[in-house]
Amino acid sequence: MTAKLVVRRSAVRMWLVALGSVPLVVLGLDVVGRRRITDALRGLLFRPDDTQLLEPRDVVWAVVMLAVGVGLAVWSLKELLFPTVLLRADRDGVRLKLGGPFRPPVHLSWDEVDDVGADVLDDEGTRQPILWIRPMNPGSLPADPWGARWVDQKTLGIFASDWELPPDRVASQMVDIAVASARASREDA
């Protein structure tokens, strides 16, 4: 029996995001700077008498690529070094990161949770694994949650595609923790 459950983003996915940001940074720096890579590519793709010049809008796009690449690299490396806890379940209840960045997690005691489970949600043609929670009082959770969606009026589906643990295992462990918490509080009374 697990006394505490902590769920973070998958380190592999964060590492892939960091690697994916490298081409954006390199190409952005190249266009803004000396243009060695872009000049070599231009020489390969076009005839010497039909050269293509970089326009101001190309530099603007390069700055945008550079900013996005640096932002993704910083965020993914931050998540690798100091991962954000997306879900924490213990004897006191469950804490969910639903408010967005720089906001504290939402806390629900086990008395406030009606049911929990895992499913797959069709999100505009993409099948997304979710952990669903049915709170006793849906008004206690944000109306527009971060990283989640209200599946119906009483059920919140939390997207779990980038979690380190599969949502069905998380749901099973949460149920075990809730049952153990109920038993412990019954024994304490």
mmCIF file of C-alpha atoms in Angstrom:
data_model
loop_
_atom_site.group_PDB
_atom_site.id
_atom_site.type_symbol
_atom_site.label_atom_id
_atom_site.label_comp_id
_atom_site.label_asym_id
_atom_site.label_seq_id
_atom_site.Cartn_x
_atom_site.Cartn_y
_atom_site.Cartn_z
ATOM 1 C CA MET A 1 0.000 0.000 0.000
ATOM 2 C CA THR A 2 1.313 3.428 -0.970
ATOM 3 C CA ALA A 3 1.064 6.071 1.747
ATOM 4 C CA LYS A 4 1.765 8.952 -0.631
ATOM 5 C CA LEU A 5 1.555 9.448 -4.392
ATOM 6 C CA VAL A 6 3.391 12.191 -6.284
ATOM 7 C CA VAL A 7 2.972 12.678 -10.044
ATOM 8 C CA ARG A 8 5.284 14.861 -12.157
ATOM 9 C CA ARG A 9 5.824 15.377 -15.873
ATOM 10 C CA SER A 10 7.753 12.666 -17.681
ATOM 11 C CA ALA A 11 11.488 13.414 -17.692
ATOM 12 C CA VAL A 12 11.828 11.770 -21.123
ATOM 13 C CA ARG A 13 9.262 14.138 -22.636
ATOM 14 C CA MET A 14 10.933 17.155 -21.047
ATOM 15 C CA TRP A 15 14.290 16.014 -22.409
ATOM 16 C CA LEU A 16 12.761 15.672 -25.904
ATOM 17 C CA VAL A 17 11.285 19.176 -25.656
ATOM 18 C CA ALA A 18 14.722 20.507 -24.693
ATOM 19 C CA LEU A 19 16.288 18.740 -27.678
ATOM 20 C CA GLY A 20 13.536 19.974 -29.982
ATOM 21 C CA SER A 21 14.237 23.561 -28.982
ATOM 22 C CA VAL A 22 17.871 23.379 -30.164
ATOM 23 C CA PRO A 23 17.128 23.732 -33.931
ATOM 24 C CA LEU A 24 14.903 26.749 -33.235
ATOM 25 C CA VAL A 25 17.667 28.460 -31.265
ATOM 26 C CA VAL A 26 20.404 27.579 -33.777
ATOM 27 C CA LEU A 27 18.449 28.737 -36.844
ATOM 28 C CA GLY A 28 17.192 31.858 -35.073
ATOM 29 C CA LEU A 29 20.730 32.818 -34.038
ATOM 30 C CA ASP A 30 22.019 32.076 -37.518
ATOM 31 C CA VAL A 31 19.519 34.343 -39.284
ATOM 32 C CA VAL A 32 19.946 37.144 -36.744
ATOM 33 C CA GLY A 33 23.745 36.721 -36.696
ATOM 34 C CA ARG A 34 26.269 35.663 -39.355
ATOM 35 C CA ARG A 35 23.945 33.536 -41.531
ATOM 36 C CA ARG A 36 26.418 30.729 -42.204
ATOM 37 C CA ILE A 37 23.801 27.942 -42.172
ATOM 38 C CA THR A 38 21.225 29.940 -44.140
ATOM 39 C CA ASP A 39 23.796 31.000 -46.742
ATOM 40 C CA ALA A 40 24.931 27.378 -47.156
ATOM 41 C CA LEU A 41 21.333 26.212 -47.551
ATOM 42 C CA ARG A 42 20.600 29.030 -49.992
ATOM 43 C CA GLY A 43 23.648 28.011 -52.036
ATOM 44 C CA LEU A 44 22.396 24.416 -52.177
ATOM 45 C CA LEU A 45 18.783 25.245 -53.025
ATOM 46 C CA PHE A 46 19.110 28.113 -55.519
ATOM 47 C CA ARG A 47 21.226 28.817 -58.598
ATOM 48 C CA PRO A 48 23.901 31.499 -58.050
ATOM 49 C CA ASP A 49 22.170 33.905 -60.467
ATOM 50 C CA ASP A 50 18.775 33.360 -58.773
ATOM 51 C CA THR A 51 19.739 34.075 -55.194
ATOM 52 C CA GLN A 52 17.079 34.734 -52.586
ATOM 53 C CA LEU A 53 17.607 37.594 -50.159
ATOM 54 C CA LEU A 54 16.429 37.636 -46.590
ATOM 55 C CA GLU A 55 13.718 40.207 -46.024
ATOM 56 C CA PRO A 56 12.957 42.028 -42.752
ATOM 57 C CA ARG A 57 10.036 39.683 -42.096
ATOM 58 C CA ASP A 58 12.462 36.735 -42.216
ATOM 59 C CA VAL A 59 14.484 38.342 -39.438
ATOM 60 C CA VAL A 60 11.286 38.909 -37.434
ATOM 61 C CA TRP A 61 10.409 35.205 -37.800
ATOM 62 C CA ALA A 62 13.952 34.295 -36.765
ATOM 63 C CA VAL A 63 13.607 36.392 -33.604
ATOM 64 C CA VAL A 64 10.287 34.677 -32.850
ATOM 65 C CA MET A 65 11.892 31.226 -33.419
ATOM 66 C CA LEU A 66 14.775 32.214 -31.178
ATOM 67 C CA ALA A 67 12.454 33.430 -28.400
ATOM 68 C CA VAL A 68 10.269 30.311 -28.585
ATOM 69 C CA GLY A 69 13.321 28.041 -28.677
ATOM 70 C CA VAL A 70 14.938 29.706 -25.666
ATOM 71 C CA GLY A 71 11.621 29.680 -23.786
ATOM 72 C CA LEU A 72 11.091 25.965 -24.449
ATOM 73 C CA ALA A 73 14.681 25.149 -23.498
ATOM 74 C CA VAL A 74 14.507 27.085 -20.221
ATOM 75 C CA TRP A 75 11.114 25.629 -19.288
ATOM 76 C CA SER A 76 12.065 22.023 -20.088
ATOM 77 C CA LEU A 77 15.395 22.268 -18.275
ATOM 78 C CA LYS A 78 13.622 23.800 -15.267
ATOM 79 C CA GLU A 79 11.186 20.850 -15.316
ATOM 80 C CA LEU A 80 14.096 18.404 -15.508
ATOM 81 C CA LEU A 81 15.979 19.978 -12.601
ATOM 82 C CA PHE A 82 13.017 21.087 -10.454
ATOM 83 C CA PRO A 83 9.941 19.166 -11.627
ATOM 84 C CA THR A 84 6.507 20.562 -10.882
ATOM 85 C CA VAL A 85 4.268 18.320 -8.790
ATOM 86 C CA LEU A 86 1.079 17.969 -10.848
ATOM 87 C CA LEU A 87 -0.768 15.722 -8.407
ATOM 88 C CA ARG A 88 -0.104 14.721 -4.806
ATOM 89 C CA ALA A 89 -2.300 12.272 -2.932
ATOM 90 C CA ASP A 90 -1.793 11.401 0.725
ATOM 91 C CA ARG A 91 -3.823 10.766 3.863
ATOM 92 C CA ASP A 92 -5.149 14.343 3.883
ATOM 93 C CA GLY A 93 -6.548 14.192 0.346
ATOM 94 C CA VAL A 94 -5.444 15.147 -3.135
ATOM 95 C CA ARG A 95 -3.730 18.305 -4.389
ATOM 96 C CA LEU A 96 -4.116 19.114 -8.082
ATOM 97 C CA LYS A 97 -2.172 21.663 -10.118
ATOM 98 C CA LEU A 98 -5.181 23.225 -11.874
ATOM 99 C CA GLY A 99 -4.581 26.949 -11.453
ATOM 100 C CA GLY A 100 -1.716 27.384 -13.898
ATOM 101 C CA PRO A 101 1.852 28.513 -13.358
ATOM 102 C CA PHE A 102 2.776 30.282 -10.124
ATOM 103 C CA ARG A 103 -0.546 29.317 -8.494
ATOM 104 C CA PRO A 104 -0.890 26.971 -5.541
ATOM 105 C CA PRO A 105 -2.475 23.561 -6.074
ATOM 106 C CA VAL A 106 -6.154 22.982 -5.345
ATOM 107 C CA HIS A 107 -6.712 20.750 -2.301
ATOM 108 C CA LEU A 108 -9.592 18.283 -1.967
ATOM 109 C CA SER A 109 -9.931 16.164 1.156
ATOM 110 C CA TRP A 110 -11.036 12.566 0.603
ATOM 111 C CA ASP A 111 -14.472 13.490 2.010
ATOM 112 C CA GLU A 112 -14.843 15.880 -0.951
ATOM 113 C CA VAL A 113 -14.001 13.251 -3.612
ATOM 114 C CA ASP A 114 -16.898 11.122 -4.830
ATOM 115 C CA ASP A 115 -15.004 8.960 -7.330
ATOM 116 C CA VAL A 116 -11.788 8.766 -9.334
ATOM 117 C CA GLY A 117 -10.747 6.795 -12.406
ATOM 118 C CA ALA A 118 -8.919 6.802 -15.726
ATOM 119 C CA ASP A 119 -10.199 6.958 -19.284
ATOM 120 C CA VAL A 120 -9.345 8.143 -22.780
ATOM 121 C CA LEU A 121 -10.912 11.401 -23.961
ATOM 122 C CA ASP A 122 -11.482 12.311 -27.607
ATOM 123 C CA ASP A 123 -10.095 15.860 -27.715
ATOM 124 C CA GLU A 124 -10.972 17.227 -31.172
ATOM 125 C CA GLY A 125 -9.936 14.003 -32.906
ATOM 126 C CA THR A 126 -6.942 13.260 -30.673
ATOM 127 C CA ARG A 127 -7.266 10.533 -28.066
ATOM 128 C CA GLN A 128 -5.871 11.809 -24.765
ATOM 129 C CA PRO A 129 -5.408 9.711 -21.609
ATOM 130 C CA ILE A 130 -7.056 11.391 -18.638
ATOM 131 C CA LEU A 131 -7.470 10.929 -14.925
ATOM 132 C CA TRP A 132 -11.014 11.869 -14.003
ATOM 133 C CA ILE A 133 -12.159 13.081 -10.629
ATOM 134 C CA ARG A 134 -15.742 13.529 -9.562
ATOM 135 C CA PRO A 135 -15.822 15.993 -6.625
ATOM 136 C CA MET A 136 -18.804 16.214 -4.274
ATOM 137 C CA ASN A 137 -18.886 19.966 -4.906
ATOM 138 C CA PRO A 138 -17.704 20.786 -8.471
ATOM 139 C CA GLY A 139 -17.807 24.490 -7.577
ATOM 140 C CA SER A 140 -14.744 23.977 -5.354
ATOM 141 C CA LEU A 141 -12.590 23.462 -8.470
ATOM 142 C CA PRO A 142 -11.758 26.108 -11.106
ATOM 143 C CA ALA A 143 -14.378 26.629 -13.825
ATOM 144 C CA ASP A 144 -11.595 26.832 -16.448
ATOM 145 C CA PRO A 145 -8.861 24.515 -15.108
ATOM 146 C CA TRP A 146 -5.298 24.497 -16.405
ATOM 147 C CA GLY A 147 -4.357 21.185 -18.079
ATOM 148 C CA ALA A 148 -7.826 19.739 -17.584
ATOM 149 C CA ARG A 149 -11.348 19.910 -18.937
ATOM 150 C CA TRP A 150 -14.784 19.397 -17.471
ATOM 151 C CA VAL A 151 -16.012 16.175 -19.106
ATOM 152 C CA ASP A 152 -19.527 16.785 -17.805
ATOM 153 C CA GLN A 153 -21.028 18.969 -15.075
ATOM 154 C CA LYS A 154 -19.652 16.823 -12.256
ATOM 155 C CA THR A 155 -16.535 15.169 -13.736
ATOM 156 C CA LEU A 156 -13.150 16.813 -14.248
ATOM 157 C CA GLY A 157 -10.787 15.132 -16.731
ATOM 158 C CA ILE A 158 -7.101 15.937 -16.144
ATOM 159 C CA PHE A 159 -4.864 15.412 -19.190
ATOM 160 C CA ALA A 160 -2.195 12.835 -18.357
ATOM 161 C CA SER A 161 -0.292 12.326 -21.617
ATOM 162 C CA ASP A 162 2.887 13.929 -20.248
ATOM 163 C CA TRP A 163 2.824 12.294 -16.805
ATOM 164 C CA GLU A 164 5.545 9.976 -15.552
ATOM 165 C CA LEU A 165 2.893 7.423 -14.471
ATOM 166 C CA PRO A 166 -0.093 6.152 -16.488
ATOM 167 C CA PRO A 167 -3.441 7.544 -15.280
ATOM 168 C CA ASP A 168 -4.982 4.118 -14.583
ATOM 169 C CA ARG A 169 -2.147 3.334 -12.163
ATOM 170 C CA VAL A 170 -2.492 6.778 -10.573
ATOM 171 C CA ALA A 171 -6.258 6.248 -10.113
ATOM 172 C CA SER A 172 -5.689 2.816 -8.570
ATOM 173 C CA GLN A 173 -3.115 4.169 -6.122
ATOM 174 C CA MET A 174 -5.378 7.102 -5.249
ATOM 175 C CA VAL A 175 -8.204 4.700 -4.406
ATOM 176 C CA ASP A 176 -5.829 2.677 -2.214
ATOM 177 C CA ILE A 177 -4.714 5.837 -0.405
ATOM 178 C CA ALA A 178 -8.323 7.013 0.091
ATOM 179 C CA VAL A 179 -9.363 3.632 1.519
ATOM 180 C CA ALA A 180 -6.343 3.548 3.842
ATOM 181 C CA SER A 181 -7.110 7.116 4.942
ATOM 182 C CA ALA A 182 -10.742 6.189 5.718
ATOM 183 C CA ARG A 183 -9.624 3.147 7.712
ATOM 184 C CA ALA A 184 -7.051 5.189 9.650
ATOM 185 C CA SER A 185 -9.536 7.930 10.498
ATOM 186 C CA ARG A 186 -12.087 5.291 11.596
ATOM 187 C CA GLU A 187 -9.450 3.710 13.859
ATOM 188 C CA ASP A 188 -8.485 7.138 15.265
ATOM 189 C CA ALA A 189 -12.123 7.870 16.176
#
